[in-house]
PDB file of C-alpha atoms in Angstrom:
ATOM      1  CA  MET X 113      86.885 104.223 112.334  1.00 93.00           C
ATOM      2  CA  LYS X 114      89.863 103.587 110.044  1.00 97.00           C
ATOM      3  CA  LYS X 115      93.277 104.085 111.612  1.00 97.00           C
ATOM      4  CA  ALA X 116      96.515 105.398 110.122  1.00 98.00           C
ATOM      5  CA  LEU X 117      99.968 105.111 111.657  1.00 98.00           C
ATOM      6  CA  ILE X 118     102.525 107.679 110.541  1.00 97.00           C
ATOM      7  CA  ILE X 119     106.057 106.590 111.447  1.00 96.00           C
ATOM      8  CA  VAL X 120     108.694 109.309 111.333  1.00 93.00           C
ATOM      9  CA  GLN X 121     112.318 109.695 112.307  1.00 81.00           C
ATOM     10  CA  ASP X 122     113.002 112.759 114.435  1.00 66.00           C
ATOM     11  CA  LYS X 123     116.349 113.486 112.800  1.00 68.00           C
ATOM     12  CA  ASN X 124     114.900 115.892 110.271  1.00 70.00           C
ATOM     13  CA  ASN X 125     112.487 118.588 111.445  1.00 86.00           C
ATOM     14  CA  THR X 126     111.145 119.088 107.916  1.00 88.00           C
ATOM     15  CA  THR X 127     110.251 115.400 107.605  1.00 88.00           C
ATOM     16  CA  LYS X 128     108.670 115.433 111.061  1.00 91.00           C
ATOM     17  CA  ARG X 129     106.608 118.501 110.071  1.00 94.00           C
ATOM     18  CA  PHE X 130     105.531 116.682 106.884  1.00 94.00           C
ATOM     19  CA  GLY X 131     104.395 113.714 109.001  1.00 95.00           C
ATOM     20  CA  GLU X 132     102.442 116.095 111.231  1.00 96.00           C
ATOM     21  CA  GLU X 133     100.770 117.670 108.172  1.00 97.00           C
ATOM     22  CA  ILE X 134      99.804 114.202 106.907  1.00 97.00           C
ATOM     23  CA  ALA X 135      98.395 113.229 110.321  1.00 98.00           C
ATOM     24  CA  GLU X 136      96.369 116.444 110.557  1.00 98.00           C
ATOM     25  CA  PHE X 137      94.989 115.974 107.045  1.00 98.00           C
ATOM     26  CA  LEU X 138      93.919 112.388 107.818  1.00 98.00           C
ATOM     27  CA  LEU X 139      92.306 113.460 111.096  1.00 98.00           C
ATOM     28  CA  ASN X 140      90.323 116.093 109.188  1.00 97.00           C
ATOM     29  CA  ARG X 141      89.154 113.335 106.838  1.00 97.00           C
ATOM     30  CA  GLY X 142      87.676 111.390 109.765  1.00 97.00           C
ATOM     31  CA  LEU X 143      90.436 108.846 110.306  1.00 98.00           C
ATOM     32  CA  SER X 144      92.217 108.100 113.518  1.00 98.00           C
ATOM     33  CA  ALA X 145      95.831 109.117 112.880  1.00 98.00           C
ATOM     34  CA  GLU X 146      98.793 108.569 115.166  1.00 97.00           C
ATOM     35  CA  LEU X 147     102.243 110.060 114.587  1.00 96.00           C
ATOM     36  CA  ILE X 148     104.912 107.828 116.123  1.00 96.00           C
ATOM     37  CA  PRO X 149     108.683 108.355 116.257  1.00 93.00           C
ATOM     38  CA  ILE X 150     110.492 105.374 114.748  1.00 91.00           C
ATOM     39  CA  ASN X 151     112.264 104.587 118.021  1.00 89.00           C
ATOM     40  CA  SER X 152     108.935 104.475 119.944  1.00 92.00           C
ATOM     41  CA  PHE X 153     107.087 102.216 117.520  1.00 93.00           C
ATOM     42  CA  GLU X 154     105.597  98.990 118.876  1.00 92.00           C
ATOM     43  CA  PRO X 155     104.620  96.289 116.321  1.00 92.00           C
ATOM     44  CA  ARG X 156     101.368  95.569 118.210  1.00 93.00           C
ATOM     45  CA  LYS X 157     100.107  98.949 116.924  1.00 94.00           C
ATOM     46  CA  LEU X 158      99.870  97.380 113.457  1.00 95.00           C
ATOM     47  CA  GLN X 159      97.062  95.094 114.630  1.00 92.00           C
ATOM     48  CA  GLU X 160      94.675  98.056 114.622  1.00 91.00           C
ATOM     49  CA  ALA X 161      96.055  99.850 111.554  1.00 96.00           C
ATOM     50  CA  ASP X 162      94.432 100.142 108.156  1.00 96.00           C
ATOM     51  CA  TYR X 163      97.119 102.484 106.768  1.00 97.00           C
ATOM     52  CA  LEU X 164     100.838 102.852 107.388  1.00 97.00           C
ATOM     53  CA  LEU X 165     102.888 105.824 106.208  1.00 97.00           C
ATOM     54  CA  LEU X 166     106.653 105.549 106.633  1.00 94.00           C
ATOM     55  CA  SER X 167     109.147 108.365 106.400  1.00 90.00           C
ATOM     56  CA  GLY X 168     112.675 107.887 105.220  1.00 75.00           C
ATOM     57  CA  SER X 169     115.928 109.219 106.496  1.00 60.00           C
ATOM     58  CA  ARG X 170     119.058 110.115 104.614  1.00 54.00           C
ATOM     59  CA  ASN X 171     121.522 109.575 107.458  1.00 48.00           C
ATOM     60  CA  GLY X 172     122.507 113.256 107.368  1.00 47.00           C
ATOM     61  CA  SER X 173     123.206 113.175 103.652  1.00 49.00           C
ATOM     62  CA  ILE X 174     121.534 114.955 100.777  1.00 46.00           C
ATOM     63  CA  LEU X 175     122.151 111.814  98.707  1.00 47.00           C
ATOM     64  CA  PRO X 176     119.403 109.167  98.540  1.00 47.00           C
ATOM     65  CA  ARG X 177     120.820 106.678 101.068  1.00 50.00           C
ATOM     66  CA  SER X 178     118.728 104.877 103.645  1.00 57.00           C
ATOM     67  CA  ASP X 179     119.603 105.374 107.294  1.00 72.00           C
ATOM     68  CA  ASN X 180     120.795 102.307 109.273  1.00 82.00           C
ATOM     69  CA  GLU X 181     118.176 102.911 111.987  1.00 84.00           C
ATOM     70  CA  TRP X 182     115.437 102.923 109.334  1.00 85.00           C
ATOM     71  CA  ILE X 183     116.756  99.746 107.688  1.00 86.00           C
ATOM     72  CA  SER X 184     116.874  97.969 111.044  1.00 88.00           C
ATOM     73  CA  PHE X 185     113.331  99.162 111.794  1.00 90.00           C
ATOM     74  CA  VAL X 186     111.998  97.779 108.495  1.00 90.00           C
ATOM     75  CA  GLU X 187     113.794  94.458 108.948  1.00 90.00           C
ATOM     76  CA  LYS X 188     111.985  94.016 112.293  1.00 90.00           C
ATOM     77  CA  LEU X 189     108.559  94.862 110.876  1.00 93.00           C
ATOM     78  CA  PRO X 190     106.159  91.944 110.547  1.00 94.00           C
ATOM     79  CA  THR X 191     104.522  91.293 107.195  1.00 93.00           C
ATOM     80  CA  LEU X 192     102.074  94.115 106.498  1.00 93.00           C
ATOM     81  CA  ASN X 193      99.233  91.960 105.150  1.00 87.00           C
ATOM     82  CA  GLY X 194      96.116  94.019 104.612  1.00 90.00           C
ATOM     83  CA  ILE X 195      97.737  97.306 105.646  1.00 95.00           C
ATOM     84  CA  LYS X 196      97.849  99.832 102.840  1.00 95.00           C
ATOM     85  CA  THR X 197     101.324 101.366 102.965  1.00 96.00           C
ATOM     86  CA  ALA X 198     102.818 104.593 101.617  1.00 96.00           C
ATOM     87  CA  LEU X 199     106.188 106.301 101.840  1.00 94.00           C
ATOM     88  CA  PHE X 200     106.925 109.954 102.447  1.00 92.00           C
ATOM     89  CA  ASP X 201     110.117 111.963 102.431  1.00 87.00           C
ATOM     90  CA  THR X 202     111.450 115.479 102.242  1.00 85.00           C
ATOM     91  CA  TYR X 203     114.274 116.615 100.030  1.00 79.00           C
ATOM     92  CA  LYS X 204     116.618 119.461  99.243  1.00 74.00           C
ATOM     93  CA  ILE X 205     117.993 118.364  95.878  1.00 70.00           C
ATOM     94  CA  PHE X 206     116.813 114.902  94.800  1.00 62.00           C
ATOM     95  CA  PRO X 207     112.994 114.754  94.959  1.00 57.00           C
ATOM     96  CA  GLY X 208     111.853 111.206  95.608  1.00 64.00           C
ATOM     97  CA  GLY X 209     115.314 109.703  95.119  1.00 68.00           C
ATOM     98  CA  LEU X 210     115.102 107.722  98.341  1.00 78.00           C
ATOM     99  CA  PHE X 211     111.865 105.911  97.470  1.00 84.00           C
ATOM    100  CA  ARG X 212     113.496 103.302  95.222  1.00 83.00           C
ATOM    101  CA  LYS X 213     115.838 102.285  98.033  1.00 81.00           C
ATOM    102  CA  MET X 214     113.029 102.289 100.618  1.00 86.00           C
ATOM    103  CA  LYS X 215     110.874 100.073  98.397  1.00 88.00           C
ATOM    104  CA  LYS X 216     113.764  97.606  98.074  1.00 87.00           C
ATOM    105  CA  TYR X 217     113.738  97.029 101.845  1.00 87.00           C
ATOM    106  CA  LEU X 218     109.944  96.860 102.051  1.00 90.00           C
ATOM    107  CA  ARG X 219     109.308  94.471  99.146  1.00 88.00           C
ATOM    108  CA  GLU X 220     109.302  91.406 101.421  1.00 88.00           C
ATOM    109  CA  LYS X 221     106.927  93.086 103.883  1.00 93.00           C
ATOM    110  CA  THR X 222     104.126  94.305 101.598  1.00 92.00           C
ATOM    111  CA  ASP X 223     102.831  94.147  98.065  1.00 85.00           C
ATOM    112  CA  ASN X 224     100.426  97.020  98.737  1.00 83.00           C
ATOM    113  CA  LEU X 225     102.839  99.933  98.297  1.00 89.00           C
ATOM    114  CA  SER X 226     101.771 102.265  95.522  1.00 81.00           C
ATOM    115  CA  PHE X 227     101.778 105.770  97.012  1.00 94.00           C
ATOM    116  CA  THR X 228     104.691 108.099  97.723  1.00 92.00           C
ATOM    117  CA  PHE X 229     104.577 111.651  99.021  1.00 93.00           C
ATOM    118  CA  LYS X 230     107.427 114.153  98.913  1.00 90.00           C
ATOM    119  CA  SER X 231     107.925 117.724 100.014  1.00 90.00           C
ATOM    120  CA  SER X 232     110.782 120.194  99.977  1.00 88.00           C
ATOM    121  CA  ASP X 233     109.464 122.219 102.916  1.00 91.00           C
ATOM    122  CA  GLY X 234     107.333 119.823 104.990  1.00 92.00           C
ATOM    123  CA  SER X 235     103.969 121.062 103.769  1.00 95.00           C
ATOM    124  CA  LEU X 236     101.235 119.198 101.899  1.00 96.00           C
ATOM    125  CA  SER X 237     100.597 120.430  98.384  1.00 95.00           C
ATOM    126  CA  VAL X 238      97.169 120.353  96.746  1.00 96.00           C
ATOM    127  CA  SER X 239      98.415 117.387  94.709  1.00 95.00           C
ATOM    128  CA  ASP X 240      99.475 115.589  97.925  1.00 95.00           C
ATOM    129  CA  LYS X 241      96.020 116.127  99.399  1.00 97.00           C
ATOM    130  CA  LEU X 242      94.358 114.676  96.311  1.00 97.00           C
ATOM    131  CA  ASP X 243      96.728 111.694  96.397  1.00 96.00           C
ATOM    132  CA  LEU X 244      96.105 111.166 100.119  1.00 97.00           C
ATOM    133  CA  ASN X 245      92.367 111.102  99.402  1.00 97.00           C
ATOM    134  CA  ASP X 246      93.016 108.385  96.816  1.00 97.00           C
ATOM    135  CA  PHE X 247      95.288 106.518  99.230  1.00 97.00           C
ATOM    136  CA  ILE X 248      92.612 106.271 101.952  1.00 96.00           C
ATOM    137  CA  ARG X 249      89.870 105.089  99.598  1.00 92.00           C
TER     138      ARG X 249
END
């Protein structure tokens, strides 16, 4: 059974809800999916993972700035060889504005980062579900 890890920061309830929606969708598609708070993540979990979905955090700002805790987390990640990786985020004003900055920090960790998911309210849209199906293929 393929396994997905969904890493989320608990600072934003909407982003956490979006991570939960993603996990539930993947479970319904027959994957093993585990939602893990960023501060509880253990790198050994990556040994079993086929997919990694990372949330972003704006450090309490509506502007697209990466949170220091998230940056530190990414810097400690091992290389993600063979693990298909995606980013997800929620927004109020700037949809997807954080992804460019997140990708900058992840570029040394993976070259398999082609999917991003965003939501204003923490729910999966029909388009997100179609994209998630493509992501897990």
